[in-house]
């Protein structure tokens, strides 16, 4: 897996600008900020803006695939063929209430689906996966 510095320009940071941790999820906003993508830090409460259409991890624009359990599912996985990682993507533009609802079951289905395709979840060690 290729690693990138935190010194990328605004909108391209892979790691949390506050604490340097990996993102745990990707959020696509609705309402006023429709379509903007933010990354959620896995350690602190920080969210930061990140451009869409390129891999969060390796910045490849071409190899992005989206996995979802059904059409327009608000819970999706953005997977990159170039570096074989994926990140969970929450579409608040599809379902603004998503944060309030427990999505654990959909989450687990989607995780195993994408992992079966051979992708590794971004920010998580592949060795602590199947415990
Ligand atoms: Zn952070
Ligand atoms: Zn990638």
Tab-separated table of C-alpha atoms and ligand atoms in Angstrom:
chain	number	residue	atom	x	y	z
A	1	UNK	CA	0.000	0.000	0.000
A	2	UNK	CA	1.389	3.355	-0.925
A	3	UNK	CA	1.459	6.038	1.728
A	4	UNK	CA	1.001	9.722	1.198
A	5	UNK	CA	2.066	12.709	3.189
A	6	UNK	CA	-0.238	14.936	5.120
A	7	UNK	CA	1.077	17.969	3.283
A	8	UNK	CA	-1.339	17.586	0.382
A	9	UNK	CA	-3.359	20.643	-0.543
A	10	UNK	CA	-6.774	21.428	0.852
A	11	UNK	CA	-9.301	18.899	-0.346
A	12	UNK	CA	-6.660	16.230	-0.848
A	13	UNK	CA	-5.591	15.338	2.693
A	14	UNK	CA	-5.690	11.607	3.349
A	15	UNK	CA	-5.204	11.904	7.099
A	16	UNK	CA	-6.888	13.938	9.801
A	17	UNK	CA	-5.569	17.523	9.816
A	18	UNK	CA	-5.909	17.570	13.629
A	19	UNK	CA	-4.408	14.304	14.835
A	20	UNK	CA	-3.061	12.596	11.718
A	21	UNK	CA	-5.215	9.468	12.037
A	22	UNK	CA	-6.778	7.630	9.119
A	23	UNK	CA	-10.359	8.364	8.135
A	24	UNK	CA	-12.942	5.846	9.288
A	25	UNK	CA	-15.647	6.817	6.825
A	26	UNK	CA	-16.536	9.110	3.999
A	27	UNK	CA	-19.647	11.291	4.171
A	28	UNK	CA	-21.427	12.819	1.209
A	29	UNK	CA	-23.549	15.699	2.412
A	30	UNK	CA	-27.019	16.751	1.407
A	31	UNK	CA	-28.865	20.061	1.711
A	32	UNK	CA	-26.814	23.234	1.325
A	33	UNK	CA	-23.601	21.362	0.850
A	34	UNK	CA	-25.054	18.706	-1.427
A	35	UNK	CA	-22.510	16.419	-3.007
A	36	UNK	CA	-19.543	17.602	-0.961
A	37	UNK	CA	-17.517	14.792	0.475
A	38	UNK	CA	-16.025	14.887	3.958
A	39	UNK	CA	-13.855	12.360	5.716
A	40	UNK	CA	-14.519	11.446	9.324
A	41	UNK	CA	-11.518	10.930	11.602
A	42	UNK	CA	-11.276	7.532	13.288
A	43	UNK	CA	-9.920	9.028	16.520
A	44	UNK	CA	-11.245	12.533	17.040
A	45	UNK	CA	-14.440	14.289	15.952
A	46	UNK	CA	-12.810	16.126	13.071
A	47	UNK	CA	-14.256	16.062	9.579
A	48	UNK	CA	-12.406	17.469	6.658
A	49	UNK	CA	-13.255	18.167	3.066
A	50	UNK	CA	-11.988	15.753	0.468
A	51	UNK	CA	-12.584	15.912	-3.272
A	52	UNK	CA	-14.597	13.063	-4.792
A	53	UNK	CA	-13.760	10.869	-7.741
A	54	UNK	CA	-10.230	10.033	-6.627
A	55	UNK	CA	-9.074	7.352	-4.222
A	56	UNK	CA	-8.816	8.541	-0.621
A	57	UNK	CA	-5.686	6.498	-0.107
A	58	UNK	CA	-3.617	6.624	-3.290
A	59	UNK	CA	-5.298	9.489	-5.187
A	60	UNK	CA	-5.844	7.385	-8.282
A	61	UNK	CA	-8.756	8.853	-10.248
A	62	UNK	CA	-9.414	5.912	-12.528
A	63	UNK	CA	-9.923	2.783	-10.499
A	64	UNK	CA	-12.765	3.689	-8.164
A	65	UNK	CA	-15.648	1.241	-7.797
A	66	UNK	CA	-18.727	1.681	-5.679
A	67	UNK	CA	-20.319	-1.238	-3.896
A	68	UNK	CA	-23.794	-1.067	-2.448
A	69	UNK	CA	-26.385	-3.601	-1.407
A	70	UNK	CA	-29.158	-1.997	-3.398
A	71	UNK	CA	-29.654	0.920	-5.774
A	72	UNK	CA	-29.268	4.282	-4.034
A	73	UNK	CA	-28.336	2.666	-0.744
A	74	UNK	CA	-27.144	5.377	1.643
A	75	UNK	CA	-24.410	3.048	2.849
A	76	UNK	CA	-21.834	2.292	0.185
A	77	UNK	CA	-18.225	1.268	-0.109
A	78	UNK	CA	-15.781	3.141	-2.265
A	79	UNK	CA	-13.120	0.684	-3.370
A	80	UNK	CA	-9.936	1.349	-5.319
A	81	UNK	CA	-8.432	-1.200	-7.673
A	82	UNK	CA	-5.114	0.603	-7.742
A	83	UNK	CA	-4.274	0.169	-4.041
A	84	UNK	CA	-6.912	-2.409	-3.028
A	85	UNK	CA	-8.414	-0.442	-0.193
A	86	UNK	CA	-11.952	0.634	0.493
A	87	UNK	CA	-13.650	3.147	2.702
A	88	UNK	CA	-17.232	3.215	3.850
A	89	UNK	CA	-19.250	5.954	2.273
A	90	UNK	CA	-22.387	7.372	3.879
A	91	UNK	CA	-24.707	9.192	1.506
A	92	UNK	CA	-26.449	11.802	3.603
A	93	UNK	CA	-27.818	13.233	0.369
A	94	UNK	CA	-29.776	9.985	-0.031
A	95	UNK	CA	-30.746	9.683	3.620
A	96	UNK	CA	-30.238	12.742	5.846
A	97	UNK	CA	-31.308	10.760	8.932
A	98	UNK	CA	-28.623	8.194	8.422
A	99	UNK	CA	-26.487	9.242	11.349
A	100	UNK	CA	-29.332	8.743	13.779
A	101	UNK	CA	-30.168	5.263	12.552
A	102	UNK	CA	-28.264	2.140	13.376
A	103	UNK	CA	-26.775	0.849	10.155
A	104	UNK	CA	-24.724	-1.900	11.719
A	105	UNK	CA	-26.323	-4.767	9.882
A	106	UNK	CA	-26.025	-3.190	6.442
A	107	UNK	CA	-22.517	-2.224	7.434
A	108	UNK	CA	-21.457	-5.760	8.173
A	109	UNK	CA	-23.004	-7.153	5.002
A	110	UNK	CA	-21.284	-4.542	2.921
A	111	UNK	CA	-17.937	-5.029	4.670
A	112	UNK	CA	-17.904	-8.747	4.016
A	113	UNK	CA	-19.037	-8.217	0.430
A	114	UNK	CA	-16.200	-5.849	-0.347
A	115	UNK	CA	-13.661	-7.902	1.586
A	116	UNK	CA	-14.622	-10.933	-0.463
A	117	UNK	CA	-13.671	-8.912	-3.516
A	118	UNK	CA	-10.192	-8.667	-2.026
A	119	UNK	CA	-10.211	-5.099	-0.739
A	120	UNK	CA	-8.762	-4.041	2.596
A	121	UNK	CA	-10.538	-1.465	4.671
A	122	UNK	CA	-8.576	1.759	4.802
A	123	UNK	CA	-7.114	2.578	8.196
A	124	UNK	CA	-7.452	-0.946	9.533
A	125	UNK	CA	-4.755	-3.554	9.754
A	126	UNK	CA	-5.507	-6.558	7.545
A	127	UNK	CA	-4.143	-8.767	10.310
A	128	UNK	CA	-6.737	-7.798	12.894
A	129	UNK	CA	-9.650	-8.368	10.556
A	130	UNK	CA	-11.081	-11.791	11.165
A	131	UNK	CA	-10.944	-12.130	14.888
B	1	LIG	ZN1	-8.370	13.328	14.110
B	2	LIG	ZN1	-6.303	3.745	-4.203
